[in-house]
Short mmCIF file of C-alpha atoms and ligand atoms in Angstrom, two decimals:
data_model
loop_
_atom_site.label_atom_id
_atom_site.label_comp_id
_atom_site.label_asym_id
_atom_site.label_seq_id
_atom_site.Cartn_x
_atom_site.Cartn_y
_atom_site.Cartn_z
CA UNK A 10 -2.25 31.93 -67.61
CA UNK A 11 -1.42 28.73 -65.91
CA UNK A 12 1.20 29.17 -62.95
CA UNK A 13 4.34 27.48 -64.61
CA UNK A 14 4.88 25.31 -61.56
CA UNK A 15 1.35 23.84 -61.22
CA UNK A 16 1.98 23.07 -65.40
CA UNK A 17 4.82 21.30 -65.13
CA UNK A 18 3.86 19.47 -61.72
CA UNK A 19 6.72 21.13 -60.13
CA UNK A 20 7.40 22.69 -56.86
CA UNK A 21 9.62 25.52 -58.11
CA UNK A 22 10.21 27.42 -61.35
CA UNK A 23 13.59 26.59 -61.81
CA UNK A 24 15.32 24.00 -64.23
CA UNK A 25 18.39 22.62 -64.26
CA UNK A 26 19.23 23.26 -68.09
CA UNK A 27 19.67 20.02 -70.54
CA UNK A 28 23.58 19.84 -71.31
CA UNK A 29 24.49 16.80 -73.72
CA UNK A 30 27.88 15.68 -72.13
CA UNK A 31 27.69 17.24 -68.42
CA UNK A 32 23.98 16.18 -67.51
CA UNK A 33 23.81 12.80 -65.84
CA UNK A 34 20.52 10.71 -64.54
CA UNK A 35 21.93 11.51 -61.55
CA UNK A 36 21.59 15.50 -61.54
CA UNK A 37 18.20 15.25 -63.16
CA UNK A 38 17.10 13.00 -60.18
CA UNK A 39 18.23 15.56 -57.88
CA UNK A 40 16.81 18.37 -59.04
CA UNK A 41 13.56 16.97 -59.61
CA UNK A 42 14.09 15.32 -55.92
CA UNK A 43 14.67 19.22 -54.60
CA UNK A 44 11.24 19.88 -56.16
CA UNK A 45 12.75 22.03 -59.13
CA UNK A 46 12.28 20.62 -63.31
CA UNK A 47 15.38 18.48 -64.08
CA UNK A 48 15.92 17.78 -67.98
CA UNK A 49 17.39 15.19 -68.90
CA UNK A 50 19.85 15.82 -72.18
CA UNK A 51 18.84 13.25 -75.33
CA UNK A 52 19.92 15.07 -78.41
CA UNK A 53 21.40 13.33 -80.98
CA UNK A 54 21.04 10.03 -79.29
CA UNK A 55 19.78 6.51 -80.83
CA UNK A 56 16.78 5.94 -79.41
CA UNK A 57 17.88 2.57 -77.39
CA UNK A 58 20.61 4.72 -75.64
CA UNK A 59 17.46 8.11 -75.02
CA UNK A 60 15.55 4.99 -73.16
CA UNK A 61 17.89 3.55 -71.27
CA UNK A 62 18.92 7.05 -69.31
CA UNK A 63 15.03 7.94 -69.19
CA UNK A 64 14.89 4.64 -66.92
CA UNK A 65 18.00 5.13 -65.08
CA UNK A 66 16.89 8.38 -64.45
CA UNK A 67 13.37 6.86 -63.49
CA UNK A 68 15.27 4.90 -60.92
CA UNK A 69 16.37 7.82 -59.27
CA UNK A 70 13.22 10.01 -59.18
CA UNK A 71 9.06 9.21 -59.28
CA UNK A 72 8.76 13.41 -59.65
CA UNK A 73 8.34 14.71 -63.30
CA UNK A 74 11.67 15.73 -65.36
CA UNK A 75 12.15 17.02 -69.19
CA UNK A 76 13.40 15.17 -71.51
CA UNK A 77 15.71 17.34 -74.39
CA UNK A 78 15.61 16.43 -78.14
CA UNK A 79 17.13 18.04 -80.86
CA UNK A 80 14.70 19.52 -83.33
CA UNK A 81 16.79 20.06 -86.30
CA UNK A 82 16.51 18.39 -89.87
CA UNK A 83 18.68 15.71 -90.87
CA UNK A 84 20.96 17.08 -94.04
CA UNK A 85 21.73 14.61 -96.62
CA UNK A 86 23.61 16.45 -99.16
CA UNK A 87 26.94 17.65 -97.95
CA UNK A 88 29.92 18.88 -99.35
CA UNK A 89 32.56 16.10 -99.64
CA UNK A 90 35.38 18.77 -100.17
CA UNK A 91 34.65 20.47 -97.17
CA UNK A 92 34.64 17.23 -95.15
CA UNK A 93 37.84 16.33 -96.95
CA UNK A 94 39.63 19.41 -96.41
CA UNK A 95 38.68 19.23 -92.58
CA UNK A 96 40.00 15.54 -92.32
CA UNK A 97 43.25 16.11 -93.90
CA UNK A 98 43.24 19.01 -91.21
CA UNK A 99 42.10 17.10 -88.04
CA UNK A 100 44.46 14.27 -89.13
CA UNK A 101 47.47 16.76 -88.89
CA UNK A 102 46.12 17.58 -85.27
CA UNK A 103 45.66 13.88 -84.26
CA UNK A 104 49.45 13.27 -85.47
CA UNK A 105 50.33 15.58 -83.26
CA UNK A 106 49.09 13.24 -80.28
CA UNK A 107 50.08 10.28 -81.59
CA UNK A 108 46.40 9.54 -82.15
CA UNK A 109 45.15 7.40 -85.09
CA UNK A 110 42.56 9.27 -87.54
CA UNK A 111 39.86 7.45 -88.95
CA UNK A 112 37.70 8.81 -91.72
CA UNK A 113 34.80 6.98 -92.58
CA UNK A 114 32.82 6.89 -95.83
CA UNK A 115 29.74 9.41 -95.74
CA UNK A 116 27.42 6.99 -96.17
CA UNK A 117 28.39 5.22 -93.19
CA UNK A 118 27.60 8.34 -91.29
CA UNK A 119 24.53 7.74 -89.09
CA UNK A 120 22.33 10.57 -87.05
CA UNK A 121 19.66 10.80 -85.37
CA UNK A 122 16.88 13.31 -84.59
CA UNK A 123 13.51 13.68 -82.69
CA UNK A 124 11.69 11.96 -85.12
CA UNK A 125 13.63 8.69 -84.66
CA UNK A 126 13.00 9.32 -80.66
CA UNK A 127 9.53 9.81 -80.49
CA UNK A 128 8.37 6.54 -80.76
CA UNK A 129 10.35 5.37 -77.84
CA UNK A 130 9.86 8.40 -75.74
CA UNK A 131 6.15 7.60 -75.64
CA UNK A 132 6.87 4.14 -74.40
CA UNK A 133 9.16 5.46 -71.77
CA UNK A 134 6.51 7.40 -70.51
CA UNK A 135 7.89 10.76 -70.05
CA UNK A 136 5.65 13.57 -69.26
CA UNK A 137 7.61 16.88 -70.21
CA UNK A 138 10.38 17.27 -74.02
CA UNK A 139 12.28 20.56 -74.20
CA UNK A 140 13.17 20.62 -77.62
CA UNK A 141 16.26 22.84 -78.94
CA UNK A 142 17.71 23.73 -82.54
CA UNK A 143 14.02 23.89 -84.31
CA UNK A 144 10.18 24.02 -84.53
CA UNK A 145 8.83 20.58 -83.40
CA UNK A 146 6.30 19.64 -86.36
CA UNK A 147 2.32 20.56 -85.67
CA UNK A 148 1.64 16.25 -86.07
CA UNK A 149 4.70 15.36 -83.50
CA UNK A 150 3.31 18.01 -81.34
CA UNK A 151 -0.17 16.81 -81.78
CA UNK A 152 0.97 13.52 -80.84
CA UNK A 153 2.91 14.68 -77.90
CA UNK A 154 -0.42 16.51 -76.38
CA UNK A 155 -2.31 13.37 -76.89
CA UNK A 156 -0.29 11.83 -74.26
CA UNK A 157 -0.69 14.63 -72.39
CA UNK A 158 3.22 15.25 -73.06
CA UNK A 159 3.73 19.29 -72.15
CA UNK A 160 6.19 20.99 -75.19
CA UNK A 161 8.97 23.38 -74.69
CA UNK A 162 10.34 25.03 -77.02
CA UNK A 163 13.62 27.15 -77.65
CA UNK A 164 13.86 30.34 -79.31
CA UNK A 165 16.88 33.01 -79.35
CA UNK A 166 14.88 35.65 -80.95
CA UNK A 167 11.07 37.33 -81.21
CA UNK A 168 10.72 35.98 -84.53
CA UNK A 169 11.28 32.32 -83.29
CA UNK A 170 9.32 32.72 -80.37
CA UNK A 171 6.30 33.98 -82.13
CA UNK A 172 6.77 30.93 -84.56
CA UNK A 173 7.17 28.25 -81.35
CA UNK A 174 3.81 29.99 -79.82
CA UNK A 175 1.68 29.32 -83.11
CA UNK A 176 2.91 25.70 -83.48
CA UNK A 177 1.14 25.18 -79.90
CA UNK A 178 3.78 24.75 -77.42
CA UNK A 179 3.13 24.64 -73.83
CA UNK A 180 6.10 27.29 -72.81
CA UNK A 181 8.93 29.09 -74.45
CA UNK A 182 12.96 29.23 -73.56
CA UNK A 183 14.07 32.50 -74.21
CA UNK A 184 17.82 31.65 -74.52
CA UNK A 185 19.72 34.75 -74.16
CA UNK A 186 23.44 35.50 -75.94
CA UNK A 187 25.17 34.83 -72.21
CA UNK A 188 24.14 31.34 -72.69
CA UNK A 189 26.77 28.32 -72.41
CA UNK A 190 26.97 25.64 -75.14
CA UNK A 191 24.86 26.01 -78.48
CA UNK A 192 22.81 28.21 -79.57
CA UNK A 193 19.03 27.18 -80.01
CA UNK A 194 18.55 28.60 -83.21
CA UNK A 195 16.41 27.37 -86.06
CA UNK A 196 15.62 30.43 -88.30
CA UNK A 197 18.24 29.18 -91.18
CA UNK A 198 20.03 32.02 -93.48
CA UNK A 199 19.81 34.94 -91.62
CA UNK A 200 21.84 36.91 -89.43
CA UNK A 201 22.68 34.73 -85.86
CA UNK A 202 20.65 36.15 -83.04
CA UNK A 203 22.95 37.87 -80.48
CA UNK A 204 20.21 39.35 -77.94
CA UNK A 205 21.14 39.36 -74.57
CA UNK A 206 18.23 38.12 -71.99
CA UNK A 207 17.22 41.20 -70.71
CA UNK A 208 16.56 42.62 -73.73
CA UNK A 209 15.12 39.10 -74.82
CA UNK A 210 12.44 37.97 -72.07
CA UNK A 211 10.20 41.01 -72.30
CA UNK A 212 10.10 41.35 -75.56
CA UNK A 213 9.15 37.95 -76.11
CA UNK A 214 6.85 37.95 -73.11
CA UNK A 215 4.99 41.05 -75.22
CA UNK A 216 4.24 38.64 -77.93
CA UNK A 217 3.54 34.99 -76.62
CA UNK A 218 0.67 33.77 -74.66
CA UNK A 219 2.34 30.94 -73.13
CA UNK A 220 4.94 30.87 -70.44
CA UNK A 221 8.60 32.22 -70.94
CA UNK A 222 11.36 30.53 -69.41
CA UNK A 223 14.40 32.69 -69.11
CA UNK A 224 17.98 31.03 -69.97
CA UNK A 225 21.43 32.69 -70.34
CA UNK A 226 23.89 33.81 -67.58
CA UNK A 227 21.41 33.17 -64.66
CA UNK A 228 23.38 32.14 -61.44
CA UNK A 229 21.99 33.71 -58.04
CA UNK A 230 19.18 35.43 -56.74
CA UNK A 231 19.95 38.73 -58.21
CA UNK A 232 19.70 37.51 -61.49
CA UNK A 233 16.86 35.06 -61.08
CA UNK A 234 15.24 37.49 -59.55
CA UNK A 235 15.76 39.95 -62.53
CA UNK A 236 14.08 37.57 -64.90
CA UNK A 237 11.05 37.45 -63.08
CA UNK A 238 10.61 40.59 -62.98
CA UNK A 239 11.15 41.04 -66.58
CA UNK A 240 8.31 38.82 -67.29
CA UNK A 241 9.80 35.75 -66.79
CA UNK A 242 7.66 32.45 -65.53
CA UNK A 243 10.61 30.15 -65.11
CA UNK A 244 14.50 30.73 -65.01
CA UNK A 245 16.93 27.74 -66.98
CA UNK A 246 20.69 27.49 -65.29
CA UNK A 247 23.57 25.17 -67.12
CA UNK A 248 26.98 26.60 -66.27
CA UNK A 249 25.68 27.00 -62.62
CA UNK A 250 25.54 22.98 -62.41
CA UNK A 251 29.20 22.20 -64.43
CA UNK A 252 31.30 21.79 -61.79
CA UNK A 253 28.17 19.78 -59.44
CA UNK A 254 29.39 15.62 -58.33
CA UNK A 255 26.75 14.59 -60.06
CA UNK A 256 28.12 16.48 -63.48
CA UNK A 257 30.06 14.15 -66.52
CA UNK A 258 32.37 17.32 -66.85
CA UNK A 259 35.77 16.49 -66.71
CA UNK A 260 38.67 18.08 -64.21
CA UNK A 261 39.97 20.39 -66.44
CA UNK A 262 37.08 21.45 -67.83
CA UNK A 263 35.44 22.36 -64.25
CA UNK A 264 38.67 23.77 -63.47
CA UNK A 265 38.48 26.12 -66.62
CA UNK A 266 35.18 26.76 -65.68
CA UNK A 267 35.96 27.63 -62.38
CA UNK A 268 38.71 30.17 -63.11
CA UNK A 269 36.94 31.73 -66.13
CA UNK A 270 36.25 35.21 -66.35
CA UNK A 271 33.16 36.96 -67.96
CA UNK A 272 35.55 37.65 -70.88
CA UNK A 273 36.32 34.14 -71.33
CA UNK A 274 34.10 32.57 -73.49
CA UNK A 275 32.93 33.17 -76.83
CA UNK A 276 30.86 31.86 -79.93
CA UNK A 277 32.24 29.05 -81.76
CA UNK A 278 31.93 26.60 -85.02
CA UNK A 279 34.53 25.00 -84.18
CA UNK A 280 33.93 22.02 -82.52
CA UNK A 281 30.60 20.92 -83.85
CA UNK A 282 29.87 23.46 -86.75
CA UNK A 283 26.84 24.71 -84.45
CA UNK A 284 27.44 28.03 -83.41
CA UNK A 285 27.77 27.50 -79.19
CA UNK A 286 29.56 29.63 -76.76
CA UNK A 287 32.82 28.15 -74.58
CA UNK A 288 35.68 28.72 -72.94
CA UNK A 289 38.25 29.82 -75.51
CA UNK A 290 40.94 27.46 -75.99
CA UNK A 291 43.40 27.05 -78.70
CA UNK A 292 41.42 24.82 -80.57
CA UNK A 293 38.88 27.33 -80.95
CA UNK A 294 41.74 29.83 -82.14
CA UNK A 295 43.06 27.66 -84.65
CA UNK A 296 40.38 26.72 -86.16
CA UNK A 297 39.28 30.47 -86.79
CA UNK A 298 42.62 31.39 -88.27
CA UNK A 299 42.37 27.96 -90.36
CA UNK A 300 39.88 29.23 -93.46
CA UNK A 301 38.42 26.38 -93.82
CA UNK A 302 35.20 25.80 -93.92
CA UNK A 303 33.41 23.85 -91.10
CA UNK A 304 31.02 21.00 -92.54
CA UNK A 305 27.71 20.71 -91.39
CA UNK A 306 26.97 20.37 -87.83
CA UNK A 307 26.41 16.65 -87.17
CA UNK A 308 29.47 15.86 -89.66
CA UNK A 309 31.40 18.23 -87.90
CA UNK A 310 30.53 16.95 -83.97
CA UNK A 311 31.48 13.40 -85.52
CA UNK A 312 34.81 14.59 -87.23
CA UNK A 313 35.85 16.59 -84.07
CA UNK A 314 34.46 13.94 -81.60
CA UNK A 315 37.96 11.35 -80.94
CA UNK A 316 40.06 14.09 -80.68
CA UNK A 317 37.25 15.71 -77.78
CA UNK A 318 37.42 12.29 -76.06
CA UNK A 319 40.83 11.87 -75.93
CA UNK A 320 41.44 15.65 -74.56
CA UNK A 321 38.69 14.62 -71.98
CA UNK A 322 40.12 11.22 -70.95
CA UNK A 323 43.85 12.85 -71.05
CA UNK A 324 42.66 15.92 -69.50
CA UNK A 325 43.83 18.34 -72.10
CA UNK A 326 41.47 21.40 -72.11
CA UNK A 327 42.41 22.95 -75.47
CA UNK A 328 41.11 19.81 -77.36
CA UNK A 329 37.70 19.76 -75.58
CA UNK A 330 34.61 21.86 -76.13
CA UNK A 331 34.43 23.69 -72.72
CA UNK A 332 30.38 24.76 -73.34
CA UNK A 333 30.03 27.58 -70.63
CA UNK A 334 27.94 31.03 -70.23
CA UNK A 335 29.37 34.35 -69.40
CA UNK A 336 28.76 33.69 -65.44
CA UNK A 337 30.02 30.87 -65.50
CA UNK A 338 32.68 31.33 -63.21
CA UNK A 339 29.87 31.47 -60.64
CA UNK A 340 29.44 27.70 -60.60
CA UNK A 341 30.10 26.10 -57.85
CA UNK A 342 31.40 22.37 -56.45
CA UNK A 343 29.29 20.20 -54.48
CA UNK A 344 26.18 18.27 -54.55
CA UNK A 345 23.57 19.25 -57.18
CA UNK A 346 21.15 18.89 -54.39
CA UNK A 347 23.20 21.55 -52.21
CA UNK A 348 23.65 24.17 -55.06
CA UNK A 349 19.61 23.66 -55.57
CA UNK A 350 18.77 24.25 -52.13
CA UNK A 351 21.20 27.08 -51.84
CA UNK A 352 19.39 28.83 -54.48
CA UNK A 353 15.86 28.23 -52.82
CA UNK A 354 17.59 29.24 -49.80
CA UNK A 355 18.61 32.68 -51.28
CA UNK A 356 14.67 33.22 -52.86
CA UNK A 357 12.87 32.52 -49.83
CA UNK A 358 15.00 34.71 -47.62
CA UNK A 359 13.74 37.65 -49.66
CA UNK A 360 11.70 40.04 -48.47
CA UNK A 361 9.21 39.47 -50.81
CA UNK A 362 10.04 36.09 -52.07
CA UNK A 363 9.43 35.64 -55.66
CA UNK A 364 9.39 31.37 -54.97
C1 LIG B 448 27.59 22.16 -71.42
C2 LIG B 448 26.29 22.64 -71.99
C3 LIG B 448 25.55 21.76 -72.80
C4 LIG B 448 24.30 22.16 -73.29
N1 LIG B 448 23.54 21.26 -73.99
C5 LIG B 448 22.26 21.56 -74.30
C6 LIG B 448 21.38 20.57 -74.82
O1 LIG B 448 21.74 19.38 -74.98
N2 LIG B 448 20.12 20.95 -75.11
C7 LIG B 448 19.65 22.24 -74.90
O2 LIG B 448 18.49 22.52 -75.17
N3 LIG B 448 20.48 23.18 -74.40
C8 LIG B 448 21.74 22.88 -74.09
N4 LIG B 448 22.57 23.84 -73.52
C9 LIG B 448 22.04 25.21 -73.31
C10 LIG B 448 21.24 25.30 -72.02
O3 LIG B 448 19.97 24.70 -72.21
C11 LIG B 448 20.98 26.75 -71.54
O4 LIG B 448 20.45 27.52 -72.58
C12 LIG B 448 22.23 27.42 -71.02
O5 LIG B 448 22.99 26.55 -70.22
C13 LIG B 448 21.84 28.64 -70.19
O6 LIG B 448 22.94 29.47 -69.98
P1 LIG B 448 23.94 29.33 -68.74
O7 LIG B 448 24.84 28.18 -69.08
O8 LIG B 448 24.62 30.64 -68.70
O9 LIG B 448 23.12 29.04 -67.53
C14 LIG B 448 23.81 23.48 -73.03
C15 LIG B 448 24.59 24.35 -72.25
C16 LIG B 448 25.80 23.95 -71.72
C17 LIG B 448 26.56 24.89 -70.85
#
């Protein structure tokens, strides 16, 4: 097999993980500066917006970076009740504030997906896409490799790894149950995937002939370490980079971050209907004891998405989504560069380094 770094183009098998919301141009940049795999969040995005931080991210960098897309279809039929139900509900919260509630007309609901991003994502010349919340179809991944485009893909369980490996992508994120924000899932109607990475990696590294990249509670040497030996080819850290300069993460929620514990986060609809794990907060609790039930994800992350900014712009931490991974308390202020180098630092002072 390929060594992951001499795939990718990259000095070191480390990536700073793609976190819609928290990762800027600017951390991407210097990661991929430090000679590790930056990725660069677009999920979700139009694809005038994905373009413009691919070059502003291009401005910062000439070394290779991932791109992130979301990977999931685009749902149509919803149920207006639900949405209803969870206005009328939201509006009470907004009152609350003092906050005007809009609610817009489903049709005038508008998402996007990979497949309105590809197009542009070949003109902007990008050489790696992480993709997250489903299987990339065989003709976009066809396309992809034409370019010469490497595919990752994300999987939380065997099952979806084996499925990512015989659609032809390049390497596999095994994202364990530690993991901050949402889970990568795509196998619909059964049972959420709660494995925990070191019962993950080598059980997917058993079954795939492509590279495994481990994700989920990583934060040190110890652990980094750990996944390699499990069979690991590459280690993923989010929460580690939160609290970084270069991070879009407000005050609070670094502060939050900071002073969590490993007991503080857990899994959570609430906020986007996506199951993703955060820092509890009481928006999370009411919500659970609410019995409603949570729309579909996009119309969910769009009914639940003035109230976030206004928490983040007032800095009121129970009305924000506070994604973050069971070490997350391990995070650290400072530069992005610093906290990269630190963790080179760590590796190559080993006795027998493992970068
Ligand atoms: C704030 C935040 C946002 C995230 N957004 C994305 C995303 O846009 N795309 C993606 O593939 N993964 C996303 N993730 C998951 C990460 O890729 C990765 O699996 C996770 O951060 C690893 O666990 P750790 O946070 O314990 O290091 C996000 C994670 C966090 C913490």
């Amino acid at each position: 097999m390929k060594e992951f770094t001499q795939l990718m183009g990259i000095r070191y098998p480390i990536i700073q993980a793609p976190m819609l919301g928290v990762t800027t141009p600017a951390m991407v940049a210097a990661v991929a500066n430090a000679g590790g795999l930056g990725s660069l969040p677009l999920g979700g995005l139009s694809p005038e917006k994905a373009l413009a931080l691919i070059k502003e991210t291009k401005a910062g960098t000439d070394r290779p970076f991932a791109v992130n897309l979301f990977a999931h279809a685009l749902i149509s039929e919803v149920n207006e009740e639900h949405i209803q139900k969870m206005e009328d509900y939201l509006e009470q919260i907004h009152r609350r504030h003092h906050l005007p509630f809009e609610r817009k007309a489903i049709s005038d609901y508008r998402f996007y997906n990979h497949l309105d991003q590809i197009d542009v994502l070949l003109d902007g010349q990008v050489s790696i896409i992480s993709f997250t919340f489903g299987l990339p179809e065989p003709d976009v991944i066809e396309r992809l490799h034409a370019q010469g485009i490497k595919v990752i893909g994300t999987a939380t369980s065997v099952k979806e790894a084996r499925l990512l490996d015989k659609a032809g992508v390049d390497a596999i994120v095994a994202q364990g149950i530690e993991a901050g924000g949402h889970r990568g899932t795509f196998i619909e109607g059964e049972p959420l995937p709660q494995v925990g990475l070191i019962s993950l990696i080598p059980q997917v590294v058993d079954c795939v002939s492509i590279p495994v990249i481990a994700a989920g509670g990583l934060f040190d040497c110890r652990t980094i370490k750990a996944a390699f030996v499990l069979g690991a080819a590459a280690v993923q850290l989010g929460s580690y980079f939160i609290a970084t300069d270069e991070s879009a993460a407000s005050e609070i929620y670094k502060e939050r971050l900071l002073n969590s514990t490993d007991t503080s986060s857990e899994l959570t609809r609430a906020f986007t209907g996506k199951w993703a794990r955060g820092i509890r907060n009481s928006f999370m609790q009411e919500m659970k004891s609410s019995d409603l039930t949570i729309p579909y994800y996009t119309y969910q992350n769009s009914l639940t998405s003035a109230l976030r900014d206004y928490g983040k712009t007032k800095g009121i931490g129970d009305l924000i989504s506070l994604w973050a991974g069971q070490s997350a308390s391990r995070g650290k202020r400072g530069s992005t560069q610093s906290l990269f180098q630190e963790l080179i630092e760590q590796l190559e002072g080993e006795p027998n380094p493992v970068v």
